[in-house]
Short mmCIF file of C-alpha atoms and ligand atoms in Angstrom, two decimals:
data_model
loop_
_atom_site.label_atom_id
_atom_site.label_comp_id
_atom_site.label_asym_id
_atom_site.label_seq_id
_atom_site.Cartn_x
_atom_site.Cartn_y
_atom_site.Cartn_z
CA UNK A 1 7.25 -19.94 -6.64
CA UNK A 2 8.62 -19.97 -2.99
CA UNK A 3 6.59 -17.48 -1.20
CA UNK A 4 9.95 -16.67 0.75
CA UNK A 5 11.15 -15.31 -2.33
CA UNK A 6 8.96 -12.56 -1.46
CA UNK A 7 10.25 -9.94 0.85
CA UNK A 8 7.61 -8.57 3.04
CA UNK A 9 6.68 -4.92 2.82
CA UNK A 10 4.96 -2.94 6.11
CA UNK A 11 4.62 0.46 4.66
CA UNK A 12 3.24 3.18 7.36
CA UNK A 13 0.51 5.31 5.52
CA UNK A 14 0.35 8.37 7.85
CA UNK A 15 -2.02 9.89 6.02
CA UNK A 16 -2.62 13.43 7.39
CA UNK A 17 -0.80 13.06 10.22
CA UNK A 18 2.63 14.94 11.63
CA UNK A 19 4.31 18.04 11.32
CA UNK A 20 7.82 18.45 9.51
CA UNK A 21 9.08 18.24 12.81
CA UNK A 22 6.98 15.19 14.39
CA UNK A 23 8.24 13.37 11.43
CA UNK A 24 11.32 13.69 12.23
CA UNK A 25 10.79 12.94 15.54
CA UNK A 26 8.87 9.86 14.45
CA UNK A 27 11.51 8.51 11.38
CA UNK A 28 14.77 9.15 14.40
CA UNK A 29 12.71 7.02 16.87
CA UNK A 30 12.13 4.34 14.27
CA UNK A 31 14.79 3.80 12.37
CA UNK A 32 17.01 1.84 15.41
CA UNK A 33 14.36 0.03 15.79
CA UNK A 34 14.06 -1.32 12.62
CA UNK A 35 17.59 -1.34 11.78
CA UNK A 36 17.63 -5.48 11.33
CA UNK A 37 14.49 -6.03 9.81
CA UNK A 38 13.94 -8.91 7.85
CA UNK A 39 11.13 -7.01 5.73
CA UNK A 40 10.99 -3.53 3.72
CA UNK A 41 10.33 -0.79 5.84
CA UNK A 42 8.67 2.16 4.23
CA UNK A 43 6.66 5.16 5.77
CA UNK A 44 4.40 7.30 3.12
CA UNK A 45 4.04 10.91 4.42
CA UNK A 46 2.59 14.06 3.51
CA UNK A 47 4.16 15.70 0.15
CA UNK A 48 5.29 18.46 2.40
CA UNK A 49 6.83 16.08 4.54
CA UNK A 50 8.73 14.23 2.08
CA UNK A 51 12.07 16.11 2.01
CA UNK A 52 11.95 16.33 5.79
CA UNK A 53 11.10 12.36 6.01
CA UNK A 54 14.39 12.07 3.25
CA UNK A 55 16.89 13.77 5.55
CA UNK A 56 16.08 11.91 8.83
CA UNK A 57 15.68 8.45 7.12
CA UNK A 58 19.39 8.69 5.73
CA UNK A 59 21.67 6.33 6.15
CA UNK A 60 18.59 3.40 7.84
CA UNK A 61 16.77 0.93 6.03
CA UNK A 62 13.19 3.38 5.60
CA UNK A 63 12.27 3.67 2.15
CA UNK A 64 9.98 7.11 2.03
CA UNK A 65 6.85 7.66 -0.02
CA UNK A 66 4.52 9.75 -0.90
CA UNK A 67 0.31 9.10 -0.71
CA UNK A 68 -0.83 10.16 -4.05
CA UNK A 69 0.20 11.25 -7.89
CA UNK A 70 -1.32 12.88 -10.84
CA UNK A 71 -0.89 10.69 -14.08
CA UNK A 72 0.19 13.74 -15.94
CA UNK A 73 4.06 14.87 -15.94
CA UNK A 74 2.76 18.71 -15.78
CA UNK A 75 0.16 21.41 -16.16
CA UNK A 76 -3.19 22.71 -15.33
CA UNK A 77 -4.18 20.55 -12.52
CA UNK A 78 -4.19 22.83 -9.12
CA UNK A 79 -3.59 21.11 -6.17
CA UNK A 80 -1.95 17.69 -7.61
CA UNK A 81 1.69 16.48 -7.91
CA UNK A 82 3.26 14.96 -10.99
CA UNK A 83 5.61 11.74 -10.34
CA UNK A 84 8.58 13.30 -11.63
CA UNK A 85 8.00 16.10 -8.68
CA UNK A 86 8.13 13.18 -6.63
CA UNK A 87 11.17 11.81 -8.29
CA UNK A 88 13.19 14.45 -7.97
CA UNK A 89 12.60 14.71 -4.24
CA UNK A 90 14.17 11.25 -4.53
CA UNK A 91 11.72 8.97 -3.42
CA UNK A 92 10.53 5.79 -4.72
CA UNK A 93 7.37 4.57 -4.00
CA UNK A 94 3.67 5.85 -3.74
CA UNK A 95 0.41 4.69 -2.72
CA UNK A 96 -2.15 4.94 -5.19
CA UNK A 97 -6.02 4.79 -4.90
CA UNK A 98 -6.48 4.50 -1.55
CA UNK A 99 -9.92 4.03 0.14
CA UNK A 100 -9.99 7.42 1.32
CA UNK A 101 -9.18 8.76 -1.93
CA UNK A 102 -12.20 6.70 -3.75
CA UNK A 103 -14.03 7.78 -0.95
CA UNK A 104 -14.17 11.50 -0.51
CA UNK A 105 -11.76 12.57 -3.69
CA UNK A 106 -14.06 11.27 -6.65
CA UNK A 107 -11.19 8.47 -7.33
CA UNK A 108 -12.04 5.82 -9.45
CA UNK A 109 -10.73 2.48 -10.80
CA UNK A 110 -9.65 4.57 -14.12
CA UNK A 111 -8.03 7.11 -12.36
CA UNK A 112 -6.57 4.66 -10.36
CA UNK A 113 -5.32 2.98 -13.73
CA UNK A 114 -4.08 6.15 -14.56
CA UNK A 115 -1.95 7.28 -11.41
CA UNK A 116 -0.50 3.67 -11.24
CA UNK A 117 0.99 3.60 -14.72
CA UNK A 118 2.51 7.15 -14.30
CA UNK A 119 3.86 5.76 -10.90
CA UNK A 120 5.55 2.72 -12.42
CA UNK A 121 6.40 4.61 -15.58
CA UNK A 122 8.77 6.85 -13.90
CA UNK A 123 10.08 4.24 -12.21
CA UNK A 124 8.43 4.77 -9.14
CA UNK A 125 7.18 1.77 -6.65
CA UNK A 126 3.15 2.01 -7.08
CA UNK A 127 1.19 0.15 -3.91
CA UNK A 128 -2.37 0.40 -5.49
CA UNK A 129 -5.37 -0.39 -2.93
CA UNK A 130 -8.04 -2.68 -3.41
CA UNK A 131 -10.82 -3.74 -1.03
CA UNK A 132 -14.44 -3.78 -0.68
CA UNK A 133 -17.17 -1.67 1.86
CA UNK A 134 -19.05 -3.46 4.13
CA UNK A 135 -22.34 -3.11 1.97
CA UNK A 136 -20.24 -4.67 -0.88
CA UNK A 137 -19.21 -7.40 1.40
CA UNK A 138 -22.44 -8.02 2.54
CA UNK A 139 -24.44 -7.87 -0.56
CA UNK A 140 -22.18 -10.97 -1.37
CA UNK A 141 -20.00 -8.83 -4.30
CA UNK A 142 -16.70 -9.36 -2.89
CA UNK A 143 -15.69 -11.14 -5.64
CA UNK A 144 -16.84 -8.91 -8.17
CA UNK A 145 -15.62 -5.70 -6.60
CA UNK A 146 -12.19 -6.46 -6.08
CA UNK A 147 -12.18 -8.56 -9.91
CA UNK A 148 -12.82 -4.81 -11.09
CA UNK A 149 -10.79 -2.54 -9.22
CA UNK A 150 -8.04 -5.16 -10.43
CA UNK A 151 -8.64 -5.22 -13.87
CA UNK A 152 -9.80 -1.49 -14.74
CA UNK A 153 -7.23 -0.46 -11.97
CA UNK A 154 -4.45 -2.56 -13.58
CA UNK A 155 -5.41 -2.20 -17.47
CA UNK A 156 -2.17 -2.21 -19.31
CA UNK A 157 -0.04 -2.56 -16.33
CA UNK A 158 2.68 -5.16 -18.07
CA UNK A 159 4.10 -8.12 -16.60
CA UNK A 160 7.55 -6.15 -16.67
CA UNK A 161 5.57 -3.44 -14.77
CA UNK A 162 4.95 -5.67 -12.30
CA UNK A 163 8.39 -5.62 -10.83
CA UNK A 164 7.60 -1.76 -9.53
CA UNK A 165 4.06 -3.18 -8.22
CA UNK A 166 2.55 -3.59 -5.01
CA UNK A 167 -1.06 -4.31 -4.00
CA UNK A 168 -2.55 -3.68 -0.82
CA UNK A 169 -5.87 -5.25 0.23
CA UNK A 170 -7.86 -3.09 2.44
CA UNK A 171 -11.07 -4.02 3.69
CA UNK A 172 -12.68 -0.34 3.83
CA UNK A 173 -14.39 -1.68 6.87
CA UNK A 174 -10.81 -2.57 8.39
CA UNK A 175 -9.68 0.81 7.98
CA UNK A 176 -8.96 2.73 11.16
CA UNK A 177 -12.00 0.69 12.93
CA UNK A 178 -10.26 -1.81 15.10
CA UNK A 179 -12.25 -4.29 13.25
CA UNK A 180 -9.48 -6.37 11.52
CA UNK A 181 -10.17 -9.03 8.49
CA UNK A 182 -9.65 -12.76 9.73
CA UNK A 183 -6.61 -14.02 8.29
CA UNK A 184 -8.56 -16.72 6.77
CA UNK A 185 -10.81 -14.14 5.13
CA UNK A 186 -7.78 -12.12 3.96
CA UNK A 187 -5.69 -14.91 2.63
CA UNK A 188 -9.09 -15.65 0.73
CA UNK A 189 -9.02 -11.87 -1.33
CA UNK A 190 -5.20 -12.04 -1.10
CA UNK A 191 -5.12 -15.51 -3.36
CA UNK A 192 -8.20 -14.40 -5.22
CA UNK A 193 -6.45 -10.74 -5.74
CA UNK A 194 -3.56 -13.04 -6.62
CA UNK A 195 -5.52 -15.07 -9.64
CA UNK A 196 -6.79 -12.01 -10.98
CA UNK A 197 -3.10 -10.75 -11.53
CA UNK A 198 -2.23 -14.05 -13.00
CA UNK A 199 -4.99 -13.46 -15.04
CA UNK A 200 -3.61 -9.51 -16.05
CA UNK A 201 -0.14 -11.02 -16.75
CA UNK A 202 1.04 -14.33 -16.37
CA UNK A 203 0.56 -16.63 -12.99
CA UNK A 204 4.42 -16.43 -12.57
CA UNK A 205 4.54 -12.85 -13.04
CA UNK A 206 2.13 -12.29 -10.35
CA UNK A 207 3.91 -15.38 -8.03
CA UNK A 208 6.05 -12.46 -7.95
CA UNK A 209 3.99 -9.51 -6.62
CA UNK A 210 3.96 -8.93 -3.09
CA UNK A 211 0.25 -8.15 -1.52
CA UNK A 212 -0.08 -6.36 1.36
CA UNK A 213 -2.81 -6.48 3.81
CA UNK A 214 -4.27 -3.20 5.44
CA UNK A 215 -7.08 -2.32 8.12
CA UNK A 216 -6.58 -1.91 11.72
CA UNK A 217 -3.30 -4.36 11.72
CA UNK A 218 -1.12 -4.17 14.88
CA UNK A 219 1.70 -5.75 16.75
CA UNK A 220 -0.84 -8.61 18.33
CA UNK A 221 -2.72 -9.70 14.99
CA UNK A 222 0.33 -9.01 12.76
CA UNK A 223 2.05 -12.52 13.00
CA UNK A 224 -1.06 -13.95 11.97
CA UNK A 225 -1.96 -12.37 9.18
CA UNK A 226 1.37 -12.19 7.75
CA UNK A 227 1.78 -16.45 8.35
CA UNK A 228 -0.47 -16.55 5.35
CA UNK A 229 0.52 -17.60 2.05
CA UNK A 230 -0.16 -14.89 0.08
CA UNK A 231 -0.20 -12.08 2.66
CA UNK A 232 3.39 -10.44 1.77
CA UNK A 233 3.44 -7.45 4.44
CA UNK A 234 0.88 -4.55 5.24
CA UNK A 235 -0.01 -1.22 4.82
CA UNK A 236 -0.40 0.13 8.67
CA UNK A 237 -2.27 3.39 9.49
CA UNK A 238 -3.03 4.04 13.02
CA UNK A 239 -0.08 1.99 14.51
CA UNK A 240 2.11 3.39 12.22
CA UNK A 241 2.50 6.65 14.40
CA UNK A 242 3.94 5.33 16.97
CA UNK A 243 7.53 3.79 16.82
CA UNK A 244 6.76 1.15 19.18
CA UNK A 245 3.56 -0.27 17.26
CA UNK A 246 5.21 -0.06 13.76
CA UNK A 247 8.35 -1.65 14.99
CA UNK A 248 6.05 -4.32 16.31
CA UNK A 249 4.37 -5.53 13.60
CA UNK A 250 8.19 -5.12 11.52
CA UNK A 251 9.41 -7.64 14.32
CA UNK A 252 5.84 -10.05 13.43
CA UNK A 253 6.84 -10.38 9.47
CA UNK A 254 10.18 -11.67 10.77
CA UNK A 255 8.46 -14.61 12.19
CA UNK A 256 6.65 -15.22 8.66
P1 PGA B 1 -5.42 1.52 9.72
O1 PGA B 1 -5.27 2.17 8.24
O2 PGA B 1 -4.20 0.67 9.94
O3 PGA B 1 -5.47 2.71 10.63
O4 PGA B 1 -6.67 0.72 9.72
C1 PGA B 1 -4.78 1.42 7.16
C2 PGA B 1 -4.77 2.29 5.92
O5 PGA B 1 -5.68 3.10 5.75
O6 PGA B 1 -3.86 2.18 5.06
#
């Protein structure tokens, strides 16, 4: 398939970042900005942000979504959200097994399994994160880690799923560290993340799937790293919090 097919996603993960009203603020400021892109724009905020995020992204181009999900629909899990709660708010796409999640909430490539397919199951967009630590990386398991985050994290997960499916590669030693991947060494997980999905569910399925890259990606290494075949867009932290930066990099995948 012709990777132009592929409309570029650059998805702001704020993380725990901005008030009801900063969001605001920050959605206003952006959306002229990104009023002609020639990409998705989407900004994942806070779940108490989400409504707020809803009302000042009406009427633009900004998708909204939310950071995390439970796999069940309801009950005794304190502290989590269900995706129909996210539904209903009206949103349609969440990030799922993030770094930080593996890292400091016990996540794990079954939960991640799990989350995704109640994501896509109720019809939700699901970006699920892959990527390897720097110990991994060095220990010369690259391969192997991202291989089984893929296929434990993506058990199941049909090829008719895959039109609700998004993967972001993050290098966990990318993340918020200024260090960025080389686009040669990203399009290198993004083409082996890419015959691992083939693998999953068909090689023209996943011709389809759109992989974004993530870690420390900004409006000067953007163009780069979205120039490469299978790089389809990113997943921006840092430089998504400020109008300017994220617009940036939006204004880099039109050059793709
Ligand atoms: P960063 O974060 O752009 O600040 O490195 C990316 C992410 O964690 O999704």
């Amino acid at each position: 398939m012709d990777r132009s097919k592929r409309t570029p996603v650059i998805a702001g993960n704020w993380k725990m970042n901005k008030s009801r009203t900063g969001t605001k603020l920050l959605i206003r400021e952006l959306a002229p900005l990104v009023s002609n892109a020639r990409c998705n724009v989407a900004v994942c905020v806070p779940f108490t942000d989400l409504d707020a995020a809803m009302d000042a992204a009406r009427g633009s181009n900004i998708i909204v979504g939310a950071q995390n999900c439970h796999w069940a629909d309801n009950g005794a899990f304190t502290g989590e959200v269900s995706a129909s709660m996210l539904t209903e708010t009206g949103i349609s796409l969440c990030v799922v097994g993030h770094s930080e999640r593996r890292q400091y909430f016990g996540e794990t490539d079954e939960t991640v399994n799990k989350r995704a397919r109640a994501v896509i199951a109720a019809g939700l967009t699901a970006i699920v994160c892959v990527g390897e630590t720097l110990e991994e990386r060095e220990a010369g398991k690259l391969n192997e880690v991202i291989e089984r985050q893929m296929n434990v994290g993506l058990k199941d997960v049909t090829a008719a799923d895959c039109a609700k499916l998004v993967i972001a590669y993050e290098p966990v030693w990318a993340i918020g560290t200024g260090k960025t991947a080389t686009p040669d060494q990203a399009q290198e997980v993004h083409a082996l993340i890419r015959a691992t999905l083939a693998k999953l569910v068909g090689a023209e399925t996943a011709e389809t799937v759109r992989i974004q890259y993530g870690g420390s990606m900004k409006p000067g290494n953007a163009a780069e790293l979205l120039a490469k075949k299978d790089i389809d867009g990113g997943l921006i932290g840092g430089a998504a919090l400020k109008a300017a930066d994220f617009a940036g990099i939006i204004a880099a995948a039109a050059q793709a």
